mmCIF file of N, CA and C in Angstrom:
data_model
loop_
_atom_site.group_PDB
_atom_site.id
_atom_site.type_symbol
_atom_site.label_atom_id
_atom_site.label_comp_id
_atom_site.label_asym_id
_atom_site.label_seq_id
_atom_site.Cartn_x
_atom_site.Cartn_y
_atom_site.Cartn_z
ATOM 1 N N MET A 1 -25.180 8.876 -3.632
ATOM 2 C CA MET A 1 -24.135 8.337 -2.778
ATOM 3 C C MET A 1 -22.984 7.828 -3.647
ATOM 4 N N SER A 2 -21.764 8.201 -3.308
ATOM 5 C CA SER A 2 -20.606 7.786 -4.095
ATOM 6 C C SER A 2 -20.086 6.435 -3.620
ATOM 7 N N ASP A 3 -19.346 5.766 -4.489
ATOM 8 C CA ASP A 3 -18.753 4.482 -4.136
ATOM 9 C C ASP A 3 -17.605 4.692 -3.163
ATOM 10 N N SER A 4 -17.405 3.730 -2.268
ATOM 11 C CA SER A 4 -16.327 3.809 -1.278
ATOM 12 C C SER A 4 -14.975 3.569 -1.926
ATOM 13 N N PRO A 5 -13.923 4.233 -1.446
ATOM 14 C CA PRO A 5 -12.575 3.972 -1.938
ATOM 15 C C PRO A 5 -12.140 2.543 -1.609
ATOM 16 N N ILE A 6 -11.375 1.948 -2.520
ATOM 17 C CA ILE A 6 -10.821 0.620 -2.280
ATOM 18 C C ILE A 6 -9.374 0.574 -2.760
ATOM 19 N N ILE A 7 -8.595 -0.298 -2.120
ATOM 20 C CA ILE A 7 -7.274 -0.648 -2.621
ATOM 21 C C ILE A 7 -7.110 -2.146 -2.410
ATOM 22 N N ALA A 8 -6.693 -2.843 -3.456
ATOM 23 C CA ALA A 8 -6.595 -4.298 -3.422
ATOM 24 C C ALA A 8 -5.185 -4.732 -3.804
ATOM 25 N N PHE A 9 -4.522 -5.436 -2.905
ATOM 26 C CA PHE A 9 -3.237 -6.069 -3.189
ATOM 27 C C PHE A 9 -3.479 -7.139 -4.241
ATOM 28 N N THR A 10 -2.628 -7.159 -5.278
ATOM 29 C CA THR A 10 -2.757 -8.155 -6.332
ATOM 30 C C THR A 10 -1.683 -9.225 -6.215
ATOM 31 N N SER A 11 -0.403 -8.796 -6.165
ATOM 32 C CA SER A 11 0.696 -9.764 -6.082
ATOM 33 C C SER A 11 2.002 -9.046 -5.790
ATOM 34 N N ILE A 12 3.027 -9.862 -5.586
ATOM 35 C CA ILE A 12 4.399 -9.365 -5.457
ATOM 36 C C ILE A 12 5.258 -10.137 -6.439
ATOM 37 N N SER A 13 6.145 -9.419 -7.122
ATOM 38 C CA SER A 13 7.112 -10.045 -8.003
ATOM 39 C C SER A 13 8.411 -9.277 -7.875
ATOM 40 N N GLY A 14 9.481 -9.980 -7.492
ATOM 41 C CA GLY A 14 10.745 -9.292 -7.270
ATOM 42 C C GLY A 14 10.580 -8.256 -6.181
ATOM 43 N N ALA A 15 10.973 -7.035 -6.465
ATOM 44 C CA ALA A 15 10.875 -5.955 -5.485
ATOM 45 C C ALA A 15 9.719 -5.010 -5.796
ATOM 46 N N ASN A 16 8.660 -5.540 -6.426
ATOM 47 C CA ASN A 16 7.500 -4.726 -6.769
ATOM 48 C C ASN A 16 6.220 -5.308 -6.192
ATOM 49 N N VAL A 17 5.369 -4.432 -5.695
ATOM 50 C CA VAL A 17 4.037 -4.802 -5.240
ATOM 51 C C VAL A 17 3.050 -4.299 -6.285
ATOM 52 N N PHE A 18 2.119 -5.158 -6.674
ATOM 53 C CA PHE A 18 1.103 -4.808 -7.654
ATOM 54 C C PHE A 18 -0.244 -4.696 -6.950
ATOM 55 N N ALA A 19 -0.993 -3.652 -7.283
ATOM 56 C CA ALA A 19 -2.283 -3.415 -6.646
ATOM 57 C C ALA A 19 -3.217 -2.706 -7.612
ATOM 58 N N THR A 20 -4.485 -2.696 -7.267
ATOM 59 C CA THR A 20 -5.471 -1.902 -7.984
ATOM 60 C C THR A 20 -6.196 -1.026 -6.966
ATOM 61 N N TYR A 21 -6.669 0.104 -7.432
ATOM 62 C CA TYR A 21 -7.439 0.982 -6.548
ATOM 63 C C TYR A 21 -8.573 1.610 -7.346
ATOM 64 N N ALA A 22 -9.572 2.066 -6.609
ATOM 65 C CA ALA A 22 -10.727 2.698 -7.255
ATOM 66 C C ALA A 22 -11.366 3.694 -6.300
ATOM 67 N N ASN A 23 -12.015 4.680 -6.881
ATOM 68 C CA ASN A 23 -12.813 5.656 -6.142
ATOM 69 C C ASN A 23 -12.004 6.511 -5.158
ATOM 70 N N LEU A 24 -10.738 6.745 -5.474
ATOM 71 C CA LEU A 24 -9.924 7.609 -4.605
ATOM 72 C C LEU A 24 -10.119 9.063 -5.015
ATOM 73 N N PRO A 25 -10.318 9.938 -4.043
ATOM 74 C CA PRO A 25 -10.478 11.355 -4.373
ATOM 75 C C PRO A 25 -9.157 11.965 -4.856
ATOM 76 N N PRO A 26 -9.208 13.118 -5.522
ATOM 77 C CA PRO A 26 -7.974 13.788 -5.947
ATOM 78 C C PRO A 26 -7.041 14.028 -4.756
ATOM 79 N N SER A 27 -5.756 14.012 -5.026
ATOM 80 C CA SER A 27 -4.703 14.259 -4.022
ATOM 81 C C SER A 27 -4.605 13.170 -2.965
ATOM 82 N N SER A 28 -5.046 11.953 -3.294
ATOM 83 C CA SER A 28 -4.866 10.822 -2.380
ATOM 84 C C SER A 28 -3.444 10.303 -2.482
ATOM 85 N N ARG A 29 -3.051 9.507 -1.517
ATOM 86 C CA ARG A 29 -1.723 8.898 -1.507
ATOM 87 C C ARG A 29 -1.853 7.455 -1.044
ATOM 88 N N ILE A 30 -1.067 6.562 -1.637
ATOM 89 C CA ILE A 30 -1.002 5.166 -1.219
ATOM 90 C C ILE A 30 0.372 4.938 -0.615
ATOM 91 N N VAL A 31 0.403 4.406 0.614
ATOM 92 C CA VAL A 31 1.657 4.219 1.338
ATOM 93 C C VAL A 31 1.755 2.788 1.866
ATOM 94 N N PHE A 32 2.990 2.354 2.114
ATOM 95 C CA PHE A 32 3.251 1.079 2.776
ATOM 96 C C PHE A 32 3.145 1.303 4.283
ATOM 97 N N VAL A 33 2.415 0.425 4.978
ATOM 98 C CA VAL A 33 2.278 0.538 6.425
ATOM 99 C C VAL A 33 2.753 -0.760 7.070
ATOM 100 N N ASN A 34 3.592 -0.642 8.103
ATOM 101 C CA ASN A 34 4.048 -1.792 8.873
ATOM 102 C C ASN A 34 2.888 -2.259 9.745
ATOM 103 N N GLN A 35 2.478 -3.511 9.592
ATOM 104 C CA GLN A 35 1.319 -4.000 10.330
ATOM 105 C C GLN A 35 1.560 -3.991 11.835
ATOM 106 N N THR A 36 2.771 -4.308 12.282
ATOM 107 C CA THR A 36 3.061 -4.379 13.708
ATOM 108 C C THR A 36 2.995 -3.016 14.374
ATOM 109 N N SER A 37 3.648 -2.032 13.767
ATOM 110 C CA SER A 37 3.701 -0.698 14.377
ATOM 111 C C SER A 37 2.515 0.181 13.995
ATOM 112 N N GLY A 38 1.900 -0.120 12.837
ATOM 113 C CA GLY A 38 0.819 0.719 12.337
ATOM 114 C C GLY A 38 1.308 2.014 11.715
ATOM 115 N N LYS A 39 2.627 2.137 11.546
ATOM 116 C CA LYS A 39 3.204 3.366 11.004
ATOM 117 C C LYS A 39 3.584 3.203 9.537
ATOM 118 N N PRO A 40 3.345 4.250 8.744
ATOM 119 C CA PRO A 40 3.789 4.216 7.345
ATOM 120 C C PRO A 40 5.314 4.133 7.263
ATOM 121 N N PHE A 41 5.805 3.427 6.234
ATOM 122 C CA PHE A 41 7.241 3.358 6.015
ATOM 123 C C PHE A 41 7.679 4.586 5.238
ATOM 124 N N ASP A 42 8.626 5.329 5.785
ATOM 125 C CA ASP A 42 9.129 6.531 5.119
ATOM 126 C C ASP A 42 9.798 6.175 3.801
ATOM 127 N N GLY A 43 9.587 6.988 2.806
ATOM 128 C CA GLY A 43 10.279 6.828 1.540
ATOM 129 C C GLY A 43 9.518 6.036 0.498
ATOM 130 N N GLY A 44 8.368 5.505 0.835
ATOM 131 C CA GLY A 44 7.592 4.764 -0.150
ATOM 132 C C GLY A 44 6.208 5.360 -0.285
ATOM 133 N N GLY A 45 5.626 5.195 -1.428
ATOM 134 C CA GLY A 45 4.266 5.670 -1.629
ATOM 135 C C GLY A 45 4.121 6.363 -2.969
ATOM 136 N N ILE A 46 2.882 6.483 -3.398
ATOM 137 C CA ILE A 46 2.587 7.139 -4.664
ATOM 138 C C ILE A 46 1.358 8.029 -4.511
ATOM 139 N N ASP A 47 1.278 9.047 -5.334
ATOM 140 C CA ASP A 47 0.074 9.861 -5.417
ATOM 141 C C ASP A 47 -0.923 9.135 -6.315
ATOM 142 N N ALA A 48 -2.199 9.225 -5.970
ATOM 143 C CA ALA A 48 -3.211 8.498 -6.734
ATOM 144 C C ALA A 48 -4.547 9.224 -6.662
ATOM 145 N N SER A 49 -5.371 9.006 -7.676
ATOM 146 C CA SER A 49 -6.755 9.471 -7.657
ATOM 147 C C SER A 49 -7.527 8.652 -8.675
ATOM 148 N N GLY A 50 -8.844 8.561 -8.479
ATOM 149 C CA GLY A 50 -9.658 7.777 -9.387
ATOM 150 C C GLY A 50 -9.425 6.297 -9.195
ATOM 151 N N GLY A 51 -9.114 5.608 -10.291
ATOM 152 C CA GLY A 51 -8.872 4.177 -10.235
ATOM 153 C C GLY A 51 -7.847 3.757 -11.259
ATOM 154 N N ALA A 52 -7.064 2.749 -10.922
ATOM 155 C CA ALA A 52 -6.030 2.253 -11.831
ATOM 156 C C ALA A 52 -5.364 1.019 -11.237
ATOM 157 N N SER A 53 -4.532 0.387 -12.038
ATOM 158 C CA SER A 53 -3.605 -0.636 -11.564
ATOM 159 C C SER A 53 -2.275 0.058 -11.355
ATOM 160 N N VAL A 54 -1.523 -0.383 -10.359
ATOM 161 C CA VAL A 54 -0.285 0.296 -10.030
ATOM 162 C C VAL A 54 0.801 -0.711 -9.668
ATOM 163 N N THR A 55 2.038 -0.369 -10.022
ATOM 164 C CA THR A 55 3.216 -1.110 -9.597
ATOM 165 C C THR A 55 3.974 -0.227 -8.630
ATOM 166 N N MET A 56 4.162 -0.710 -7.412
ATOM 167 C CA MET A 56 4.845 0.071 -6.380
ATOM 168 C C MET A 56 6.152 -0.624 -6.004
ATOM 169 N N PRO A 57 7.296 -0.023 -6.334
ATOM 170 C CA PRO A 57 8.568 -0.610 -5.926
ATOM 171 C C PRO A 57 8.700 -0.576 -4.405
ATOM 172 N N LEU A 58 9.233 -1.648 -3.842
ATOM 173 C CA LEU A 58 9.503 -1.645 -2.405
ATOM 174 C C LEU A 58 10.625 -0.650 -2.137
ATOM 175 N N PRO A 59 10.457 0.208 -1.137
ATOM 176 C CA PRO A 59 11.492 1.205 -0.841
ATOM 177 C C PRO A 59 12.793 0.551 -0.373
ATOM 178 N N ALA A 60 13.904 1.156 -0.731
ATOM 179 C CA ALA A 60 15.209 0.682 -0.266
ATOM 180 C C ALA A 60 15.241 0.735 1.254
ATOM 181 N N GLY A 61 15.797 -0.296 1.859
ATOM 182 C CA GLY A 61 15.932 -0.319 3.310
ATOM 183 C C GLY A 61 14.700 -0.767 4.061
ATOM 184 N N MET A 62 13.670 -1.199 3.348
ATOM 185 C CA MET A 62 12.456 -1.654 4.027
ATOM 186 C C MET A 62 12.771 -2.943 4.784
ATOM 187 N N PRO A 63 12.574 -2.958 6.104
ATOM 188 C CA PRO A 63 12.892 -4.173 6.867
ATOM 189 C C PRO A 63 11.871 -5.280 6.625
ATOM 190 N N ALA A 64 12.292 -6.511 6.917
ATOM 191 C CA ALA A 64 11.382 -7.643 6.802
ATOM 192 C C ALA A 64 10.195 -7.436 7.728
ATOM 193 N N GLY A 65 9.041 -7.969 7.318
ATOM 194 C CA GLY A 65 7.863 -7.885 8.168
ATOM 195 C C GLY A 65 6.581 -7.930 7.376
ATOM 196 N N ALA A 66 5.495 -7.736 8.111
ATOM 197 C CA ALA A 66 4.156 -7.728 7.522
ATOM 198 C C ALA A 66 3.754 -6.282 7.224
ATOM 199 N N TYR A 67 3.240 -6.063 6.029
ATOM 200 C CA TYR A 67 2.847 -4.725 5.577
ATOM 201 C C TYR A 67 1.490 -4.779 4.905
ATOM 202 N N TYR A 68 0.856 -3.628 4.779
ATOM 203 C CA TYR A 68 -0.327 -3.467 3.946
ATOM 204 C C TYR A 68 -0.234 -2.116 3.259
ATOM 205 N N LEU A 69 -1.026 -1.941 2.215
ATOM 206 C CA LEU A 69 -1.101 -0.665 1.525
ATOM 207 C C LEU A 69 -2.274 0.121 2.103
ATOM 208 N N LYS A 70 -2.049 1.382 2.376
ATOM 209 C CA LYS A 70 -3.106 2.241 2.915
ATOM 210 C C LYS A 70 -3.307 3.417 1.974
ATOM 211 N N ALA A 71 -4.565 3.657 1.613
ATOM 212 C CA ALA A 71 -4.917 4.843 0.840
ATOM 213 C C ALA A 71 -5.372 5.906 1.830
ATOM 214 N N GLN A 72 -4.824 7.106 1.666
ATOM 215 C CA GLN A 72 -5.207 8.209 2.556
ATOM 216 C C GLN A 72 -5.469 9.454 1.728
ATOM 217 N N ASP A 73 -6.280 10.339 2.289
ATOM 218 C CA ASP A 73 -6.589 11.570 1.566
ATOM 219 C C ASP A 73 -5.477 12.597 1.761
ATOM 220 N N SER A 74 -5.676 13.793 1.246
ATOM 221 C CA SER A 74 -4.625 14.822 1.277
ATOM 222 C C SER A 74 -4.278 15.278 2.687
ATOM 223 N N THR A 75 -5.136 14.994 3.663
ATOM 224 C CA THR A 75 -4.843 15.351 5.057
ATOM 225 C C THR A 75 -4.223 14.190 5.821
ATOM 226 N N GLY A 76 -4.090 13.030 5.161
ATOM 227 C CA GLY A 76 -3.550 11.841 5.816
ATOM 228 C C GLY A 76 -4.613 10.958 6.444
ATOM 229 N N ALA A 77 -5.891 11.315 6.260
ATOM 230 C CA ALA A 77 -6.977 10.519 6.828
ATOM 231 C C ALA A 77 -7.165 9.215 6.051
ATOM 232 N N TYR A 78 -7.529 8.179 6.765
ATOM 233 C CA TYR A 78 -7.745 6.841 6.219
ATOM 234 C C TYR A 78 -8.857 6.834 5.166
ATOM 235 N N LEU A 79 -8.591 6.145 4.049
ATOM 236 C CA LEU A 79 -9.615 5.906 3.037
ATOM 237 C C LEU A 79 -9.895 4.413 2.863
ATOM 238 N N ALA A 80 -8.820 3.608 2.785
ATOM 239 C CA ALA A 80 -8.961 2.169 2.554
ATOM 240 C C ALA A 80 -7.617 1.503 2.806
ATOM 241 N N GLN A 81 -7.638 0.163 2.956
ATOM 242 C CA GLN A 81 -6.379 -0.563 3.072
ATOM 243 C C GLN A 81 -6.490 -1.924 2.408
ATOM 244 N N SER A 82 -5.341 -2.481 2.050
ATOM 245 C CA SER A 82 -5.274 -3.780 1.399
ATOM 246 C C SER A 82 -5.142 -4.885 2.447
ATOM 247 N N VAL A 83 -5.110 -6.122 1.958
ATOM 248 C CA VAL A 83 -4.766 -7.242 2.823
ATOM 249 C C VAL A 83 -3.277 -7.144 3.149
ATOM 250 N N VAL A 84 -2.851 -7.922 4.117
ATOM 251 C CA VAL A 84 -1.450 -7.935 4.543
ATOM 252 C C VAL A 84 -0.615 -8.786 3.583
ATOM 253 N N PHE A 85 0.609 -8.334 3.334
ATOM 254 C CA PHE A 85 1.593 -9.117 2.580
ATOM 255 C C PHE A 85 2.900 -9.074 3.353
ATOM 256 N N TYR A 86 3.812 -9.972 3.025
ATOM 257 C CA TYR A 86 5.042 -10.121 3.803
ATOM 258 C C TYR A 86 6.276 -9.823 2.966
ATOM 259 N N VAL A 87 7.215 -9.125 3.577
ATOM 260 C CA VAL A 87 8.498 -8.809 2.971
ATOM 261 C C VAL A 87 9.569 -9.514 3.765
ATOM 262 N N ASP A 88 10.394 -10.290 3.074
ATOM 263 C CA ASP A 88 11.519 -11.004 3.691
ATOM 264 C C ASP A 88 12.787 -10.318 3.193
ATOM 265 N N ALA A 89 13.501 -9.651 4.078
ATOM 266 C CA ALA A 89 14.665 -8.859 3.697
ATOM 267 C C ALA A 89 15.781 -9.721 3.098
ATOM 268 N N ALA A 90 15.903 -10.963 3.530
ATOM 269 C CA ALA A 90 16.998 -11.811 3.037
ATOM 270 C C ALA A 90 16.734 -12.348 1.641
ATOM 271 N N THR A 91 15.489 -12.709 1.357
ATOM 272 C CA THR A 91 15.206 -13.370 0.078
ATOM 273 C C THR A 91 14.302 -12.567 -0.822
ATOM 274 N N GLY A 92 13.894 -11.398 -0.392
ATOM 275 C CA GLY A 92 12.978 -10.581 -1.180
ATOM 276 C C GLY A 92 11.562 -10.743 -0.674
ATOM 277 N N PRO A 93 10.626 -10.018 -1.247
ATOM 278 C CA PRO A 93 9.250 -10.025 -0.769
ATOM 279 C C PRO A 93 8.553 -11.350 -1.059
ATOM 280 N N THR A 94 7.615 -11.698 -0.187
ATOM 281 C CA THR A 94 6.763 -12.873 -0.391
ATOM 282 C C THR A 94 5.332 -12.463 -0.079
ATOM 283 N N SER A 95 4.379 -13.194 -0.605
ATOM 284 C CA SER A 95 2.969 -12.880 -0.334
ATOM 285 C C SER A 95 2.388 -13.870 0.656
ATOM 286 N N ALA A 96 1.315 -13.476 1.296
ATOM 287 C CA ALA A 96 0.657 -14.331 2.290
ATOM 288 C C ALA A 96 -0.287 -15.299 1.616
#
């Protein structure tokens, strides 16, 4: 039995979100998801596989609100998600 995929929010500094992930299959993607709508934010995300620490710049034009990071496979199916963090458009991102 293989280990389950994980993605863990670490912190926010300036316009960057820091996270770690593990056990992601090849061709996975990590995206920002708006907690209210449940929809990924267009223009942000990275390709990922295996495990690593990552710095993800907040996409330009990202509105204020609550977000989480979602890991998905090459078909867009859910693999894992992080805790929620908050982005304040006026003053920059903040963490919960």
